[in-house]
Amino acid sequence: STWANLGLQDSASPLMEQLIFFHDHALLILIMITVLVGYLMFMLFFNSYINRFLLHGQLIEMIWTILPAIILLFIAMPSLRLLYLLDEINEPSVTLKSIGHQWYWSYEYSDFNDIEFDSYMIPTNELANDGFRLLDVDNRVILPMNSQIRILVTAADVIHSWTIPALGVKVDGTPGRLNQTNFFINRPGLFYGQCSEICGANHSFMPIVIESVPVNSFIKWISKNVNS
Ligand code: CUA
């Protein structure tokens, strides 16, 4: 994200791309309805049409009941498609477990001999000059790009939410439950996220940073950490 970006962030995954397409589609329909209704309401002030004998208008009421229902279908169908698309798990090659705590995230790579670590926000007074305030963490989540990744989310105390806008991921971490979703990062880079369930005093200060790297680099990182 950059300054004055009022829309969605650029997508870094196919699912987020679809979410953006759906957002634009719904917004376009919304604009058309708003303009039409706005025009009609505005024009009502400037005419003097009166019909003293008007008692009913079956036809027009049929039209203005059924037409909005059809328009709603044009939103409901793609929305349903997206809902099922987001829930699909496609043979993940890496599984990451993410546990919400008050107030930090901890991560486990259970596939690789139990790599696990905590990820805390870097406080403003310890931030590097090129760091992002309230957004950078001490230990990043390293993940391979161009791979299906499964994420398991849970929490140790209260409800948290593991949310990465650029990837289109938003999963609640609930104590006593394991939630699952998956994503595919299609480019390298850093992707920032924040907790999005109001989880207590420091809710705003448990960000998430994902470092998306080529698969080779990911394997190197894994093998380095498994031995230590
Ligand atoms: Cu954890 Cu809000």
Coordinates of N, CA and C and ligand atoms in Angstrom, one line a residue:
S1 N 0.8 -1.2 0.0 CA 0.0 0.0 0.0 C 0.9 1.3 0.0
T2 N 0.4 2.3 -0.6 CA 1.1 3.6 -0.7 C 0.2 4.7 -0.2
W3 N 0.8 5.9 0.0 CA 0.0 7.0 0.4 C -1.2 7.3 -0.4
A4 N -2.3 7.7 0.2 CA -3.5 8.1 -0.4 C -4.1 7.0 -1.3
N5 N -3.8 5.7 -1.0 CA -4.5 4.6 -1.7 C -5.8 4.3 -1.1
L6 N -6.9 4.7 -1.7 CA -8.2 4.6 -1.1 C -8.9 3.2 -1.5
G7 N -8.3 2.6 -2.5 CA -8.9 1.4 -3.0 C -8.2 0.2 -2.3
L8 N -8.4 -1.0 -2.9 CA -7.7 -2.2 -2.4 C -6.2 -2.2 -2.8
Q9 N -5.4 -2.9 -2.0 CA -4.0 -3.0 -2.4 C -3.9 -3.9 -3.6
D10 N -2.8 -3.8 -4.3 CA -2.5 -4.7 -5.5 C -2.5 -6.1 -5.0
S11 N -3.1 -7.0 -5.8 CA -3.2 -8.4 -5.3 C -1.8 -9.1 -5.5
A12 N -1.6 -10.0 -4.6 CA -0.4 -10.9 -4.8 C -0.8 -12.3 -4.8
S13 N -2.1 -12.6 -5.0 CA -2.5 -14.0 -5.2 C -3.8 -14.0 -6.1
P14 N -4.0 -15.2 -6.7 CA -5.1 -15.3 -7.6 C -6.5 -15.0 -6.9
L15 N -6.6 -15.4 -5.7 CA -7.9 -15.2 -5.0 C -8.1 -13.8 -4.7
M16 N -7.1 -13.0 -4.4 CA -7.3 -11.6 -4.2 C -7.7 -10.9 -5.5
E17 N -7.1 -11.4 -6.6 CA -7.4 -10.8 -7.9 C -8.9 -11.0 -8.1
Q18 N -9.4 -12.2 -7.8 CA -10.9 -12.5 -8.0 C -11.7 -11.6 -7.1
L19 N -11.2 -11.4 -5.9 CA -12.0 -10.5 -4.9 C -12.0 -9.1 -5.4
I20 N -10.9 -8.6 -6.0 CA -10.9 -7.3 -6.6 C -11.9 -7.1 -7.7
F21 N -11.9 -8.2 -8.6 CA -12.8 -8.2 -9.7 C -14.3 -8.1 -9.2
F22 N -14.6 -8.9 -8.2 CA -15.9 -8.9 -7.7 C -16.3 -7.5 -7.0
H23 N -15.3 -7.0 -6.3 CA -15.5 -5.6 -5.7 C -15.9 -4.6 -6.8
D24 N -15.1 -4.6 -7.9 CA -15.3 -3.6 -8.9 C -16.7 -3.9 -9.6
H25 N -17.0 -5.1 -9.8 CA -18.3 -5.5 -10.4 C -19.5 -5.0 -9.5
A26 N -19.4 -5.3 -8.2 CA -20.5 -4.8 -7.3 C -20.6 -3.3 -7.2
L27 N -19.4 -2.7 -7.3 CA -19.4 -1.2 -7.2 C -20.0 -0.6 -8.4
L28 N -19.8 -1.2 -9.6 CA -20.3 -0.7 -10.8 C -21.9 -0.7 -10.8
I29 N -22.4 -1.8 -10.3 CA -23.8 -2.0 -10.2 C -24.4 -1.0 -9.2
L30 N -23.7 -0.8 -8.1 CA -24.1 0.2 -7.0 C -24.1 1.6 -7.6
I31 N -23.1 1.9 -8.4 CA -23.1 3.3 -9.0 C -24.3 3.5 -10.0
M32 N -24.6 2.5 -10.8 CA -25.7 2.6 -11.7 C -27.0 2.8 -11.0
I33 N -27.2 2.0 -9.9 CA -28.4 2.2 -9.1 C -28.5 3.6 -8.4
T34 N -27.4 4.0 -7.9 CA -27.4 5.3 -7.2 C -27.7 6.4 -8.1
V35 N -27.1 6.4 -9.3 CA -27.3 7.4 -10.3 C -28.7 7.4 -10.8
L36 N -29.3 6.3 -11.1 CA -30.7 6.2 -11.5 C -31.6 6.7 -10.5
V37 N -31.5 6.2 -9.2 CA -32.4 6.6 -8.1 C -32.2 8.1 -7.8
G38 N -31.0 8.5 -7.8 CA -30.7 9.9 -7.6 C -31.3 10.8 -8.6
Y39 N -31.2 10.4 -9.9 CA -31.8 11.2 -11.0 C -33.3 11.3 -10.8
L40 N -34.0 10.1 -10.5 CA -35.4 10.1 -10.3 C -35.9 11.0 -9.2
M41 N -35.2 10.9 -8.0 CA -35.5 11.7 -6.9 C -35.4 13.2 -7.2
F42 N -34.3 13.5 -7.9 CA -34.0 14.9 -8.2 C -35.1 15.5 -9.1
M43 N -35.5 14.7 -10.1 CA -36.5 15.1 -11.1 C -37.9 15.3 -10.5
L44 N -38.1 14.5 -9.4 CA -39.5 14.6 -8.7 C -39.8 16.0 -8.2
F45 N -38.7 16.8 -7.9 CA -38.9 18.1 -7.4 C -39.4 19.1 -8.5
F46 N -39.1 18.8 -9.7 CA -39.3 19.8 -10.8 C -40.4 19.4 -11.7
N47 N -41.4 18.6 -11.3 CA -42.6 18.4 -12.2 C -43.9 18.5 -11.3
S48 N -45.0 18.6 -12.0 CA -46.2 18.8 -11.3 C -47.2 17.7 -11.8
Y49 N -46.7 16.5 -12.1 CA -47.6 15.5 -12.5 C -48.6 15.0 -11.4
I50 N -49.9 15.1 -11.7 CA -50.8 14.7 -10.7 C -51.9 13.8 -11.4
N51 N -52.3 12.8 -10.7 CA -53.4 11.9 -11.3 C -54.4 11.7 -10.2
R52 N -55.5 12.4 -10.2 CA -56.5 12.3 -9.1 C -57.2 10.9 -9.0
F53 N -57.2 10.2 -10.1 CA -57.9 8.9 -10.2 C -57.0 7.7 -10.0
L54 N -55.8 7.9 -9.7 CA -54.8 6.8 -9.5 C -55.2 6.0 -8.3
L55 N -55.5 4.7 -8.4 CA -55.8 3.8 -7.3 C -54.7 2.7 -7.2
H56 N -54.3 2.2 -8.3 CA -53.3 1.1 -8.3 C -52.5 1.1 -9.6
G57 N -51.3 0.4 -9.5 CA -50.5 0.3 -10.7 C -49.8 -1.0 -10.7
Q58 N -50.6 -2.1 -11.0 CA -50.1 -3.5 -10.9 C -48.9 -3.7 -11.7
L59 N -48.9 -3.2 -12.9 CA -47.8 -3.4 -13.9 C -46.5 -2.8 -13.4
I60 N -46.5 -1.5 -13.0 CA -45.3 -0.9 -12.6 C -44.7 -1.5 -11.3
E61 N -45.7 -1.9 -10.4 CA -45.2 -2.6 -9.2 C -44.5 -3.9 -9.4
M62 N -45.1 -4.7 -10.4 CA -44.5 -5.9 -10.8 C -43.0 -5.6 -11.3
I63 N -42.9 -4.6 -12.1 CA -41.6 -4.3 -12.7 C -40.6 -3.9 -11.6
W64 N -41.0 -3.0 -10.8 CA -40.0 -2.5 -9.8 C -39.9 -3.4 -8.6
T65 N -40.5 -4.5 -8.6 CA -40.2 -5.6 -7.6 C -39.3 -6.6 -8.2
I66 N -39.6 -7.0 -9.4 CA -38.8 -8.1 -10.0 C -37.5 -7.7 -10.6
L67 N -37.4 -6.4 -11.1 CA -36.2 -5.9 -11.7 C -35.0 -5.9 -10.6
P68 N -35.3 -5.3 -9.4 CA -34.2 -5.3 -8.4 C -33.8 -6.7 -8.0
A69 N -34.8 -7.7 -8.0 CA -34.5 -9.1 -7.6 C -33.5 -9.7 -8.6
I70 N -33.7 -9.3 -9.9 CA -32.8 -9.9 -11.0 C -31.4 -9.2 -10.8
I71 N -31.4 -7.9 -10.5 CA -30.1 -7.2 -10.3 C -29.4 -7.9 -9.2
L72 N -30.1 -8.2 -8.1 CA -29.4 -8.8 -6.9 C -28.8 -10.2 -7.3
L73 N -29.5 -10.9 -8.2 CA -28.9 -12.2 -8.7 C -27.6 -12.0 -9.3
F74 N -27.4 -10.9 -10.0 CA -26.1 -10.6 -10.7 C -25.0 -10.4 -9.7
I75 N -25.4 -10.0 -8.5 CA -24.4 -9.9 -7.4 C -24.2 -11.2 -6.7
A76 N -25.3 -11.9 -6.4 CA -25.3 -13.1 -5.6 C -24.6 -14.2 -6.2
M77 N -24.7 -14.4 -7.5 CA -24.1 -15.6 -8.2 C -22.6 -15.5 -8.2
P78 N -22.0 -14.4 -8.6 CA -20.5 -14.3 -8.5 C -20.0 -14.4 -7.1
S79 N -20.8 -13.8 -6.1 CA -20.4 -13.8 -4.7 C -20.3 -15.3 -4.2
L80 N -21.3 -16.1 -4.6 CA -21.4 -17.5 -4.2 C -20.2 -18.2 -4.8
R81 N -19.9 -18.0 -6.1 CA -18.8 -18.6 -6.8 C -17.5 -18.3 -6.0
L82 N -17.3 -17.0 -5.6 CA -16.1 -16.6 -4.9 C -16.0 -17.3 -3.6
L83 N -17.2 -17.4 -2.9 CA -17.2 -18.0 -1.6 C -16.7 -19.4 -1.6
Y84 N -17.1 -20.2 -2.6 CA -16.7 -21.6 -2.7 C -15.2 -21.7 -3.2
L85 N -14.8 -20.7 -4.0 CA -13.4 -20.7 -4.5 C -12.5 -20.4 -3.4
L86 N -12.8 -19.6 -2.4 CA -12.0 -19.3 -1.3 C -11.8 -20.4 -0.4
D87 N -12.8 -21.3 -0.3 CA -12.8 -22.4 0.6 C -12.1 -23.7 0.1
E88 N -11.7 -23.6 -1.2 CA -11.1 -24.8 -1.9 C -9.7 -25.0 -1.4
I89 N -9.4 -26.2 -1.0 CA -8.0 -26.6 -0.7 C -7.4 -27.4 -1.8
N90 N -6.3 -26.9 -2.4 CA -5.7 -27.6 -3.6 C -4.3 -28.2 -3.2
E91 N -4.3 -29.4 -2.6 CA -3.1 -30.1 -2.3 C -1.9 -29.1 -1.9
P92 N -2.0 -28.6 -0.7 CA -0.9 -27.7 -0.3 C 0.4 -28.3 -0.2
S93 N 1.5 -27.6 -0.5 CA 2.9 -28.1 -0.4 C 3.5 -27.7 0.9
V94 N 3.0 -26.7 1.5 CA 3.5 -26.2 2.8 C 2.3 -25.9 3.7
T95 N 2.5 -26.3 5.0 CA 1.4 -26.0 6.0 C 2.1 -25.1 7.0
L96 N 1.4 -23.9 7.3 CA 1.9 -23.0 8.3 C 0.8 -22.9 9.4
K97 N 1.2 -23.1 10.6 CA 0.3 -22.9 11.7 C 0.6 -21.6 12.4
S98 N -0.5 -20.8 12.6 CA -0.3 -19.5 13.2 C -1.2 -19.4 14.4
I99 N -0.6 -19.0 15.5 CA -1.4 -19.0 16.8 C -1.4 -17.5 17.3
G100 N -2.6 -17.0 17.6 CA -2.7 -15.7 18.1 C -2.6 -15.6 19.6
H101 N -1.8 -14.7 20.1 CA -1.7 -14.5 21.5 C -1.9 -13.0 21.8
Q102 N -2.2 -12.7 23.1 CA -2.2 -11.3 23.5 C -0.8 -10.9 23.8
W103 N 0.0 -10.1 23.0 CA -0.4 -9.6 21.8 C 0.7 -9.8 20.8
Y104 N 0.8 -11.0 20.2 CA 1.7 -11.3 19.2 C 1.3 -12.6 18.5
W105 N 1.9 -12.9 17.4 CA 1.6 -14.1 16.7 C 2.8 -15.1 16.9
S106 N 2.5 -16.4 17.0 CA 3.5 -17.4 17.0 C 3.3 -18.3 15.8
Y107 N 4.3 -18.9 15.2 CA 4.2 -19.7 14.0 C 4.9 -21.0 14.2
E108 N 4.3 -22.0 13.6 CA 4.9 -23.4 13.6 C 4.9 -23.9 12.1
Y109 N 6.0 -24.4 11.7 CA 6.1 -25.1 10.4 C 6.2 -26.6 10.8
S110 N 5.0 -27.2 11.0 CA 5.0 -28.6 11.5 C 5.5 -29.6 10.5
D111 N 5.6 -29.2 9.2 CA 6.1 -30.1 8.1 C 7.6 -30.4 8.4
F112 N 8.3 -29.4 8.9 CA 9.8 -29.5 9.0 C 10.3 -29.6 10.4
N113 N 10.1 -30.7 11.0 CA 10.7 -31.0 12.3 C 10.5 -29.9 13.3
D114 N 9.3 -29.4 13.3 CA 8.8 -28.4 14.3 C 9.7 -27.1 14.4
I115 N 9.8 -26.4 13.3 CA 10.3 -25.1 13.4 C 9.2 -24.2 14.0
E116 N 9.5 -23.5 15.0 CA 8.5 -22.6 15.6 C 9.2 -21.3 16.2
F117 N 8.5 -20.2 16.1 CA 9.0 -19.0 16.7 C 7.9 -18.0 16.9
D118 N 8.2 -16.9 17.7 CA 7.2 -15.9 18.0 C 7.5 -14.7 17.1
S119 N 6.5 -13.9 16.8 CA 6.7 -12.8 15.9 C 6.1 -11.5 16.6
Y120 N 6.9 -10.7 17.1 CA 6.5 -9.4 17.8 C 6.6 -8.2 16.9
M121 N 5.8 -7.2 17.1 CA 5.9 -5.9 16.4 C 7.2 -5.3 16.9
I122 N 7.9 -4.6 16.0 CA 9.1 -3.8 16.4 C 8.6 -2.5 17.0
P123 N 8.9 -2.1 18.3 CA 8.4 -0.9 18.8 C 9.0 0.3 18.1
T124 N 8.3 1.4 18.1 CA 8.7 2.6 17.3 C 10.1 3.1 17.6
N125 N 10.5 3.0 18.9 CA 11.8 3.5 19.3 C 13.0 2.6 18.9
E126 N 12.6 1.4 18.5 CA 13.7 0.4 18.0 C 13.7 0.3 16.5
L127 N 12.8 1.0 15.8 CA 12.6 0.8 14.4 C 13.8 1.3 13.6
A128 N 14.1 0.6 12.5 CA 15.2 1.0 11.6 C 14.6 2.2 10.8
N129 N 15.5 2.9 10.1 CA 15.1 4.1 9.4 C 14.2 3.7 8.2
D130 N 14.4 2.5 7.6 CA 13.5 2.1 6.5 C 12.4 1.2 7.0
G131 N 12.2 1.1 8.3 CA 11.1 0.2 8.8 C 9.8 0.9 8.7
F132 N 8.7 0.1 8.7 CA 7.3 0.6 8.7 C 6.8 0.6 10.2
R133 N 6.4 1.8 10.6 CA 6.0 1.9 12.0 C 4.7 1.1 12.2
L134 N 4.6 0.4 13.3 CA 3.4 -0.4 13.7 C 3.1 -1.6 12.8
L135 N 4.1 -1.8 11.8 CA 3.8 -2.8 10.8 C 4.9 -3.9 10.7
D136 N 6.1 -3.5 11.1 CA 7.3 -4.5 11.0 C 7.4 -5.3 12.2
V137 N 7.9 -6.5 12.0 CA 8.0 -7.5 13.1 C 9.5 -8.0 13.2
D138 N 9.8 -8.6 14.4 CA 11.2 -9.1 14.5 C 11.4 -10.3 13.8
N139 N 10.5 -11.3 13.7 CA 10.6 -12.5 13.0 C 9.5 -12.6 11.9
R140 N 9.9 -12.6 10.6 CA 8.9 -12.7 9.6 C 8.6 -14.1 9.3
V141 N 7.4 -14.2 8.7 CA 7.0 -15.6 8.2 C 7.6 -15.7 6.8
I142 N 8.4 -16.7 6.6 CA 9.1 -17.0 5.3 C 8.2 -18.0 4.6
L143 N 7.8 -17.7 3.4 CA 7.0 -18.7 2.6 C 7.5 -18.7 1.1
P144 N 7.4 -19.9 0.5 CA 7.8 -20.0 -0.9 C 6.7 -19.4 -1.8
M145 N 7.2 -18.6 -2.9 CA 6.2 -18.1 -3.9 C 5.8 -19.3 -4.8
N146 N 4.8 -19.0 -5.6 CA 4.3 -20.0 -6.6 C 4.0 -21.4 -6.0
S147 N 3.6 -21.5 -4.8 CA 3.2 -22.7 -4.2 C 1.9 -22.6 -3.4
Q148 N 1.2 -23.7 -3.4 CA -0.1 -23.7 -2.6 C 0.3 -23.8 -1.1
I149 N -0.2 -22.9 -0.3 CA 0.2 -22.9 1.1 C -1.1 -23.0 1.9
R150 N -1.1 -23.9 2.9 CA -2.2 -24.0 3.8 C -1.9 -23.3 5.0
I151 N -2.8 -22.6 5.6 CA -2.6 -21.9 6.8 C -3.7 -22.4 7.8
L152 N -3.2 -22.8 9.0 CA -4.0 -23.2 10.1 C -4.0 -22.1 11.1
V153 N -5.1 -21.6 11.5 CA -5.1 -20.5 12.5 C -5.9 -20.9 13.7
T154 N -5.3 -20.5 14.9 CA -6.0 -20.7 16.1 C -5.5 -19.6 17.1
A155 N -5.9 -19.7 18.3 CA -5.5 -18.7 19.3 C -5.3 -19.3 20.7
A156 N -4.5 -18.7 21.5 CA -4.2 -19.2 22.8 C -5.1 -18.6 23.9
D157 N -5.6 -17.4 23.7 CA -6.3 -16.7 24.8 C -7.7 -16.2 24.3
V158 N -7.7 -15.2 23.5 CA -9.0 -14.6 23.0 C -9.0 -14.7 21.5
I159 N -10.1 -14.3 20.9 CA -10.2 -14.4 19.4 C -9.3 -13.3 18.8
H160 N -8.5 -13.8 17.8 CA -7.7 -12.9 17.0 C -8.1 -13.1 15.5
S161 N -7.5 -12.4 14.6 CA -7.8 -12.6 13.2 C -6.5 -12.4 12.3
W162 N -6.1 -13.4 11.6 CA -4.9 -13.4 10.8 C -5.3 -12.9 9.4
T163 N -4.9 -11.6 9.1 CA -5.5 -10.9 8.0 C -4.3 -10.3 7.1
I164 N -4.3 -10.7 5.9 CA -3.3 -10.2 4.9 C -4.0 -9.6 3.7
P165 N -4.3 -8.3 3.6 CA -5.1 -7.8 2.5 C -4.5 -8.2 1.1
A166 N -3.2 -8.1 0.8 CA -2.7 -8.4 -0.5 C -2.9 -9.8 -1.0
L167 N -3.1 -10.7 0.0 CA -3.3 -12.1 -0.3 C -4.8 -12.6 -0.3
G168 N -5.6 -11.7 0.2 CA -7.0 -12.0 0.3 C -7.3 -13.0 1.4
V169 N -6.5 -13.0 2.4 CA -6.7 -14.0 3.5 C -7.2 -13.3 4.8
K170 N -8.2 -13.8 5.4 CA -8.7 -13.3 6.7 C -9.4 -14.4 7.4
V171 N -8.7 -14.9 8.4 CA -9.2 -16.1 9.1 C -9.1 -15.8 10.6
D172 N -10.2 -16.1 11.3 CA -10.2 -15.9 12.8 C -9.5 -17.0 13.5
G173 N -8.7 -16.6 14.5 CA -8.1 -17.6 15.3 C -8.9 -17.6 16.6
T174 N -9.5 -18.8 16.8 CA -10.4 -18.9 18.0 C -9.9 -20.0 18.9
P175 N -9.8 -19.7 20.2 CA -9.3 -20.6 21.2 C -10.1 -21.9 21.1
G176 N -9.4 -23.1 21.1 CA -10.1 -24.4 21.0 C -10.5 -24.8 19.7
R177 N -10.2 -24.0 18.6 CA -10.6 -24.4 17.3 C -9.5 -24.2 16.3
L178 N -9.4 -25.0 15.2 CA -8.4 -24.9 14.2 C -9.1 -24.5 12.9
N179 N -8.9 -23.3 12.5 CA -9.4 -22.8 11.2 C -8.4 -23.0 10.1
Q180 N -8.9 -23.3 8.9 CA -8.1 -23.6 7.8 C -8.4 -22.8 6.6
T181 N -7.4 -22.3 5.9 CA -7.6 -21.8 4.5 C -6.4 -21.9 3.7
N182 N -6.4 -21.5 2.5 CA -5.1 -21.7 1.7 C -5.0 -20.5 0.7
F183 N -3.7 -20.3 0.3 CA -3.5 -19.2 -0.6 C -2.2 -19.5 -1.5
F184 N -2.0 -18.7 -2.5 CA -1.0 -19.0 -3.5 C -0.3 -17.6 -3.7
I185 N 0.9 -17.4 -3.3 CA 1.5 -16.1 -3.5 C 2.2 -16.1 -4.9
N186 N 1.8 -15.2 -5.8 CA 2.4 -15.3 -7.1 C 3.5 -14.3 -7.4
R187 N 4.1 -13.7 -6.4 CA 5.3 -12.9 -6.6 C 6.1 -12.8 -5.3
P188 N 7.4 -12.5 -5.4 CA 8.2 -12.3 -4.2 C 7.9 -11.0 -3.6
G189 N 8.2 -10.8 -2.4 CA 8.1 -9.5 -1.7 C 7.6 -9.6 -0.3
L190 N 7.4 -8.5 0.3 CA 6.9 -8.4 1.7 C 5.4 -8.1 1.7
F191 N 4.6 -8.9 2.4 CA 3.2 -8.6 2.5 C 2.8 -8.4 3.9
Y192 N 2.2 -7.2 4.2 CA 1.9 -6.9 5.6 C 0.4 -7.1 5.9
G193 N 0.2 -7.4 7.2 CA -1.2 -7.6 7.6 C -1.3 -7.2 9.1
Q194 N -2.5 -7.2 9.6 CA -2.7 -6.9 11.0 C -3.8 -7.8 11.5
C195 N -3.9 -7.9 12.9 CA -4.9 -8.6 13.5 C -6.2 -7.9 13.3
S196 N -7.3 -8.6 12.9 CA -8.6 -7.8 12.8 C -9.7 -8.4 13.6
E197 N -9.5 -8.8 14.8 CA -10.5 -9.0 15.7 C -10.1 -8.2 16.9
I198 N -11.0 -7.4 17.5 CA -10.7 -6.5 18.6 C -10.4 -7.5 19.8
C199 N -9.0 -7.6 20.1 CA -8.6 -8.6 21.0 C -8.0 -8.1 22.3
G200 N -8.2 -6.8 22.6 CA -7.6 -6.3 23.8 C -6.8 -5.0 23.6
A201 N -6.2 -4.6 24.7 CA -5.5 -3.2 24.7 C -4.5 -3.1 23.5
N202 N -3.8 -4.1 23.2 CA -2.7 -3.9 22.2 C -3.1 -4.6 20.9
H203 N -4.4 -4.7 20.6 CA -4.9 -5.2 19.4 C -4.2 -4.7 18.1
S204 N -4.0 -3.3 18.2 CA -3.4 -2.7 17.0 C -1.9 -3.0 16.8
F205 N -1.3 -3.7 17.7 CA 0.1 -3.8 17.7 C 0.6 -5.3 17.6
M206 N -0.2 -6.1 16.8 CA 0.3 -7.4 16.5 C 0.2 -7.7 15.0
P207 N 1.1 -7.0 14.3 CA 1.1 -7.1 12.8 C 1.6 -8.4 12.3
I208 N 1.5 -8.7 11.0 CA 2.0 -9.9 10.4 C 2.8 -9.5 9.2
V209 N 4.0 -10.1 9.0 CA 4.8 -9.8 7.8 C 5.1 -11.1 7.2
I210 N 4.8 -11.2 5.9 CA 5.1 -12.4 5.1 C 6.2 -12.1 4.2
E211 N 7.2 -12.9 4.2 CA 8.3 -12.7 3.2 C 8.2 -13.8 2.2
S212 N 7.8 -13.4 1.0 CA 7.6 -14.4 -0.1 C 8.9 -14.5 -0.9
V213 N 9.5 -15.7 -0.9 CA 10.8 -15.9 -1.6 C 10.7 -17.1 -2.6
P214 N 11.7 -17.2 -3.5 CA 11.7 -18.3 -4.4 C 11.8 -19.6 -3.6
V215 N 11.3 -20.7 -4.2 CA 11.3 -22.0 -3.5 C 12.7 -22.4 -3.0
N216 N 13.7 -22.2 -3.8 CA 15.1 -22.5 -3.4 C 15.5 -21.8 -2.1
S217 N 15.3 -20.5 -2.1 CA 15.6 -19.8 -0.9 C 14.9 -20.3 0.3
F218 N 13.6 -20.7 0.1 CA 12.8 -21.2 1.2 C 13.4 -22.5 1.8
I219 N 13.8 -23.4 0.8 CA 14.4 -24.6 1.3 C 15.7 -24.4 2.0
K220 N 16.5 -23.4 1.6 CA 17.7 -23.1 2.3 C 17.4 -22.6 3.7
W221 N 16.4 -21.7 3.8 CA 16.0 -21.2 5.1 C 15.5 -22.3 6.0
I222 N 14.7 -23.2 5.5 CA 14.2 -24.3 6.3 C 15.4 -25.2 6.8
S223 N 16.3 -25.6 5.9 CA 17.4 -26.5 6.3 C 18.3 -25.8 7.3
K224 N 18.5 -24.5 7.2 CA 19.3 -23.8 8.1 C 18.7 -23.8 9.5
N225 N 17.3 -23.7 9.6 CA 16.7 -23.6 10.9 C 16.4 -25.0 11.5
V226 N 16.3 -26.0 10.7 CA 16.0 -27.3 11.2 C 17.2 -27.8 12.0
N227 N 18.4 -27.5 11.5 CA 19.6 -28.0 12.2 C 19.9 -27.3 13.5
S228 N 19.5 -26.1 13.6 CA 19.9 -25.3 14.8 C 19.0 -25.8 16.0
Ligands
CUA1 CU1 -5.2 -10.0 18.1 CU2 -6.6 -8.1 17.5

